[in-house]
């Protein structure tokens, strides 16, 4: 029952997405399976750190990456913190645990040329699905919203005449984002196609399937991979890479970090600074090409 209570807490009180709650459940269930199979321990609520460390060793020995192991342990640590909070245990066995070292993961954004090509040069399918898919890419790139924010965007959140959209982000934090003229036009084209659906089962949300129901996470990934693969050879193509691209292109054009922070809905500048790497790389190019001392 403790795990079910924890998952309910994440969903209802912490307002985590279903995707995030599922990931926590998977990590903790994996640990439960290890304890049962290896040590015949049925109840993980009162285990010692030694048992957790044994699980870490087994994960390392099966070539699980340090990054994945750290995520799994973070899930477990949050679970024990919850048990401590409700009085089920006195101490968190992972309080003094130190995360495994990981190499910094550099995410490569799409170039301006690639984004121009996907939105201006390739042909989207005619009709509802083509207009929807184009709007998905257009909106992710021109507003920097998260995948979950896009999926949960409501018709009432879009103000076409005022050129703004209202987004409900993490921790129920609301923000208003500007809508470009080009994006507004793509939106209106989609809405016209959407109104022509035979059945609209979900009248609240913007993005629907052909069946009239709200879109799901996998579809967003599929759309991005389908169209970006036509213009880019980059291995990783995801909603987050488009968010990364949005931030990088703004910074490259001179946008200040605080403004980008507000647009992305970050709570601190530290979260936004991860996007400055590529901006700095661009500045280095300009510096090298322009400074008199760089010429031999």
Coordinates of C-alpha atoms in Angstrom, one line a residue:
X1 CA 0.0 0.0 0.0
X2 CA 2.9 2.4 0.6
X3 CA 3.9 2.5 -3.0
X4 CA 0.3 3.2 -4.1
X5 CA 0.1 6.0 -1.5
X6 CA 3.4 7.4 -2.8
X7 CA 2.3 7.4 -6.4
X8 CA -1.0 9.1 -5.5
X9 CA 1.0 11.7 -3.6
X10 CA 3.1 12.4 -6.7
X11 CA 0.1 12.7 -8.9
X12 CA -2.3 14.6 -6.7
X13 CA -0.2 16.7 -4.4
X14 CA 3.0 17.2 -6.4
X15 CA 1.0 17.4 -9.7
X16 CA 3.5 15.3 -11.6
X17 CA 2.6 14.1 -15.1
X18 CA 1.5 10.5 -15.7
X19 CA 4.7 9.9 -17.5
X20 CA 6.8 11.0 -14.5
X21 CA 4.7 9.0 -12.1
X22 CA 5.1 5.9 -14.3
X23 CA 8.9 6.3 -14.3
X24 CA 8.9 6.5 -10.4
X25 CA 6.8 3.4 -10.3
X26 CA 9.1 1.5 -12.7
X27 CA 12.2 2.3 -10.7
X28 CA 10.8 1.4 -7.3
X29 CA 9.2 -1.8 -8.7
X30 CA 12.6 -2.8 -10.2
X31 CA 14.2 -2.5 -6.8
X32 CA 11.4 -4.5 -5.2
X33 CA 11.9 -7.3 -7.8
X34 CA 15.7 -7.3 -7.1
X35 CA 15.1 -7.6 -3.3
X36 CA 12.7 -10.4 -3.8
X37 CA 14.7 -12.4 -6.3
X38 CA 18.2 -11.9 -4.7
X39 CA 17.5 -11.7 -1.0
X40 CA 13.9 -13.0 -0.7
X41 CA 12.9 -9.6 0.9
X42 CA 9.3 -8.9 0.4
X43 CA 9.0 -5.5 2.1
X44 CA 11.4 -2.8 0.9
X45 CA 10.1 -0.1 3.3
X46 CA 12.6 -0.9 6.0
X47 CA 15.6 -2.1 4.1
X48 CA 19.2 -0.9 4.9
X49 CA 21.5 1.0 2.6
X50 CA 23.6 -2.1 2.2
X51 CA 20.8 -3.7 0.2
X52 CA 20.4 -0.6 -2.0
X53 CA 24.2 -0.6 -2.6
X54 CA 24.0 -4.2 -3.6
X55 CA 21.3 -3.2 -6.2
X56 CA 23.6 -0.4 -7.5
X57 CA 26.4 -2.9 -7.9
X58 CA 24.2 -5.3 -9.8
X59 CA 23.1 -2.5 -12.1
X60 CA 26.7 -1.4 -12.8
X61 CA 27.6 -5.0 -13.6
X62 CA 24.8 -5.3 -16.1
X63 CA 26.1 -2.2 -17.9
X64 CA 23.3 0.2 -16.9
X65 CA 24.6 3.8 -17.3
X66 CA 25.5 5.9 -14.3
X67 CA 22.9 8.4 -15.4
X68 CA 20.1 5.8 -15.4
X69 CA 21.3 4.4 -12.0
X70 CA 21.2 7.9 -10.5
X71 CA 17.7 8.4 -11.7
X72 CA 16.6 5.1 -10.2
X73 CA 18.2 5.9 -6.9
X74 CA 16.6 9.4 -6.9
X75 CA 13.2 7.8 -7.3
X76 CA 14.0 5.4 -4.4
X77 CA 15.3 8.3 -2.2
X78 CA 12.0 10.3 -2.9
X79 CA 10.0 7.2 -1.9
X80 CA 11.8 6.8 1.4
X81 CA 11.5 10.5 2.0
X82 CA 7.8 10.2 1.6
X83 CA 7.7 7.2 4.1
X84 CA 9.6 9.3 6.6
X85 CA 7.2 12.2 6.0
X86 CA 4.1 10.0 6.8
X87 CA 5.8 8.4 9.8
X88 CA 6.3 4.9 8.3
X89 CA 10.1 5.0 8.9
X90 CA 12.3 7.1 11.1
X91 CA 15.3 7.5 8.8
X92 CA 15.9 7.6 5.1
X93 CA 18.5 4.9 4.3
X94 CA 19.7 7.0 1.3
X95 CA 20.3 10.3 3.2
X96 CA 24.1 10.0 2.8
X97 CA 24.1 8.4 -0.6
X98 CA 26.3 10.2 -3.2
X99 CA 25.3 10.0 -6.8
X100 CA 27.6 8.3 -9.3
X101 CA 29.7 10.5 -11.5
X102 CA 28.4 11.1 -15.0
X103 CA 29.7 12.8 -18.1
X104 CA 27.9 16.0 -19.1
X105 CA 25.4 15.2 -21.9
X106 CA 25.6 17.8 -24.7
X107 CA 22.4 18.1 -26.5
X108 CA 22.8 19.4 -30.0
X109 CA 20.0 21.8 -31.1
X110 CA 18.7 22.0 -34.7
X111 CA 20.2 24.8 -36.8
X112 CA 18.2 27.7 -38.1
X113 CA 18.6 26.3 -41.6
X114 CA 17.1 23.0 -40.5
X115 CA 14.2 24.7 -38.8
X116 CA 13.6 26.9 -41.8
X117 CA 13.6 23.8 -44.1
X118 CA 11.1 21.8 -42.0
X119 CA 8.7 24.7 -41.7
X120 CA 9.0 26.3 -45.1
X121 CA 10.4 23.8 -47.6
X122 CA 9.0 20.3 -46.9
X123 CA 5.4 19.4 -47.7
X124 CA 3.1 18.4 -44.8
X125 CA 0.2 16.1 -45.6
X126 CA -3.0 17.8 -46.8
X127 CA -5.9 18.0 -44.4
X128 CA -6.3 17.7 -40.6
X129 CA -3.2 15.6 -39.7
X130 CA -0.8 17.6 -41.8
X131 CA -2.0 20.9 -40.4
X132 CA -1.9 19.5 -36.9
X133 CA 1.6 18.1 -37.3
X134 CA 2.9 21.4 -38.7
X135 CA 1.4 23.3 -35.7
X136 CA 3.0 20.9 -33.2
X137 CA 6.5 21.7 -34.6
X138 CA 5.8 25.4 -35.1
X139 CA 4.5 25.9 -31.6
X140 CA 7.3 23.9 -29.9
X141 CA 9.9 25.8 -31.8
X142 CA 8.5 29.4 -31.6
X143 CA 7.3 29.2 -27.9
X144 CA 9.7 26.7 -26.3
X145 CA 6.9 25.0 -24.4
X146 CA 7.3 21.5 -23.0
X147 CA 5.8 18.4 -24.5
X148 CA 3.2 18.0 -21.6
X149 CA 2.3 21.7 -21.9
X150 CA 1.6 21.3 -25.6
X151 CA -0.5 18.2 -25.1
X152 CA -2.6 19.8 -22.4
X153 CA -3.0 23.2 -24.2
X154 CA -6.7 24.2 -24.2
X155 CA -8.6 26.2 -26.8
X156 CA -9.3 28.7 -24.1
X157 CA -5.6 29.2 -23.5
X158 CA -5.0 30.6 -27.0
X159 CA -5.7 34.3 -27.7
X160 CA -5.2 34.6 -31.4
X161 CA -6.2 38.3 -31.6
X162 CA -3.9 39.1 -28.7
X163 CA -1.1 36.9 -30.0
X164 CA -0.6 35.1 -26.7
X165 CA -1.0 31.6 -25.2
X166 CA -1.4 30.7 -21.6
X167 CA 0.6 27.7 -20.4
X168 CA 0.3 25.7 -17.2
X169 CA 3.8 24.5 -16.4
X170 CA 5.4 22.5 -13.7
X171 CA 4.0 22.9 -10.2
X172 CA 0.9 24.5 -11.7
X173 CA 2.9 27.6 -12.5
X174 CA 1.1 29.7 -15.2
X175 CA 2.8 31.8 -17.7
X176 CA 1.8 33.9 -20.8
X177 CA 3.8 33.5 -23.9
X178 CA 3.8 35.6 -27.1
X179 CA 2.5 34.1 -30.3
X180 CA 4.2 35.0 -33.6
X181 CA 2.1 36.1 -36.6
X182 CA 3.3 33.0 -38.5
X183 CA 2.4 30.7 -35.7
X184 CA -1.1 32.3 -35.3
X185 CA -1.8 31.7 -39.0
X186 CA -0.7 28.0 -38.7
X187 CA -3.0 27.7 -35.7
X188 CA -6.0 29.2 -37.5
X189 CA -5.4 26.8 -40.5
X190 CA -5.4 23.8 -38.1
X191 CA -8.5 25.0 -36.2
X192 CA -10.4 25.2 -39.4
X193 CA -9.4 21.6 -40.2
X194 CA -10.2 20.5 -36.6
X195 CA -13.7 21.9 -36.8
X196 CA -14.3 19.6 -39.8
X197 CA -13.7 16.4 -37.9
X198 CA -16.7 14.1 -37.9
X199 CA -16.5 13.5 -34.1
X200 CA -14.8 15.7 -31.5
X201 CA -14.7 13.7 -28.3
X202 CA -12.5 16.2 -26.5
X203 CA -13.8 19.7 -27.0
X204 CA -11.4 21.3 -24.5
X205 CA -7.9 20.6 -25.9
X206 CA -6.3 22.0 -28.9
X207 CA -4.5 19.0 -30.3
X208 CA -6.6 16.0 -31.2
X209 CA -6.3 12.7 -33.0
X210 CA -8.4 12.0 -36.1
X211 CA -10.8 10.2 -33.8
X212 CA -11.4 13.5 -31.9
X213 CA -9.6 12.4 -28.7
X214 CA -6.6 14.3 -27.2
X215 CA -3.2 13.4 -28.6
X216 CA -0.6 11.4 -26.5
X217 CA 3.1 11.7 -25.9
X218 CA 4.3 9.1 -28.4
X219 CA 2.5 10.8 -31.2
X220 CA 4.4 14.1 -30.5
X221 CA 7.7 12.2 -30.7
X222 CA 6.6 10.5 -33.9
X223 CA 5.7 13.7 -35.6
X224 CA 9.0 15.4 -34.7
X225 CA 11.0 12.4 -35.9
X226 CA 9.0 12.0 -39.1
X227 CA 9.5 15.6 -40.3
X228 CA 12.9 16.5 -38.8
X229 CA 14.4 13.4 -40.3
X230 CA 13.7 14.9 -43.7
X231 CA 16.0 17.8 -43.0
X232 CA 18.4 16.7 -40.3
X233 CA 20.9 13.8 -39.7
X234 CA 21.1 14.5 -36.0
X235 CA 20.5 11.3 -34.0
X236 CA 18.3 12.8 -31.3
X237 CA 15.1 14.4 -32.3
X238 CA 12.6 15.1 -29.5
X239 CA 10.3 17.8 -28.1
X240 CA 13.0 18.7 -25.7
X241 CA 15.5 19.3 -28.5
X242 CA 13.1 21.7 -30.0
X243 CA 12.8 23.5 -26.7
X244 CA 16.6 23.5 -26.6
X245 CA 16.7 24.9 -30.1
X246 CA 14.2 27.7 -29.2
X247 CA 16.4 28.8 -26.3
X248 CA 19.7 28.5 -28.2
X249 CA 18.4 30.5 -31.2
X250 CA 17.1 33.3 -29.0
X251 CA 20.4 33.5 -27.1
X252 CA 22.3 33.5 -30.4
X253 CA 20.3 36.5 -31.5
X254 CA 21.1 38.5 -28.4
X255 CA 18.2 37.7 -26.0
X256 CA 19.2 38.1 -22.4
X257 CA 19.2 35.0 -20.1
X258 CA 16.5 36.3 -17.7
X259 CA 14.0 36.8 -20.6
X260 CA 14.7 33.2 -21.9
X261 CA 14.3 31.9 -18.3
X262 CA 10.8 33.5 -18.1
X263 CA 9.8 32.2 -21.5
X264 CA 10.9 28.6 -20.6
X265 CA 9.2 28.8 -17.2
X266 CA 12.3 28.0 -15.3
X267 CA 12.4 28.7 -11.5
X268 CA 16.1 29.6 -11.5
X269 CA 18.7 30.8 -13.9
X270 CA 20.8 27.6 -13.2
X271 CA 18.2 25.6 -15.3
X272 CA 18.4 28.1 -18.2
X273 CA 22.2 28.3 -18.2
X274 CA 22.5 24.7 -19.6
X275 CA 21.3 26.2 -22.9
X276 CA 24.1 28.8 -23.1
X277 CA 26.7 26.3 -24.3
X278 CA 25.8 26.6 -27.9
X279 CA 25.3 30.3 -27.7
X280 CA 28.8 30.6 -26.4
X281 CA 30.1 28.5 -29.3
X282 CA 28.4 30.9 -31.7
X283 CA 29.9 33.9 -29.9
X284 CA 33.3 32.2 -30.3
X285 CA 32.8 32.0 -34.0
X286 CA 31.9 35.6 -34.3
X287 CA 34.8 36.6 -32.1
X288 CA 37.3 34.6 -34.2
X289 CA 35.9 36.0 -37.4
X290 CA 35.8 39.6 -36.3
X291 CA 38.6 40.4 -33.9
X292 CA 41.8 41.9 -35.5
X293 CA 44.0 39.7 -33.3
X294 CA 42.4 36.5 -34.7
X295 CA 43.8 37.2 -38.2
X296 CA 47.2 36.0 -39.0

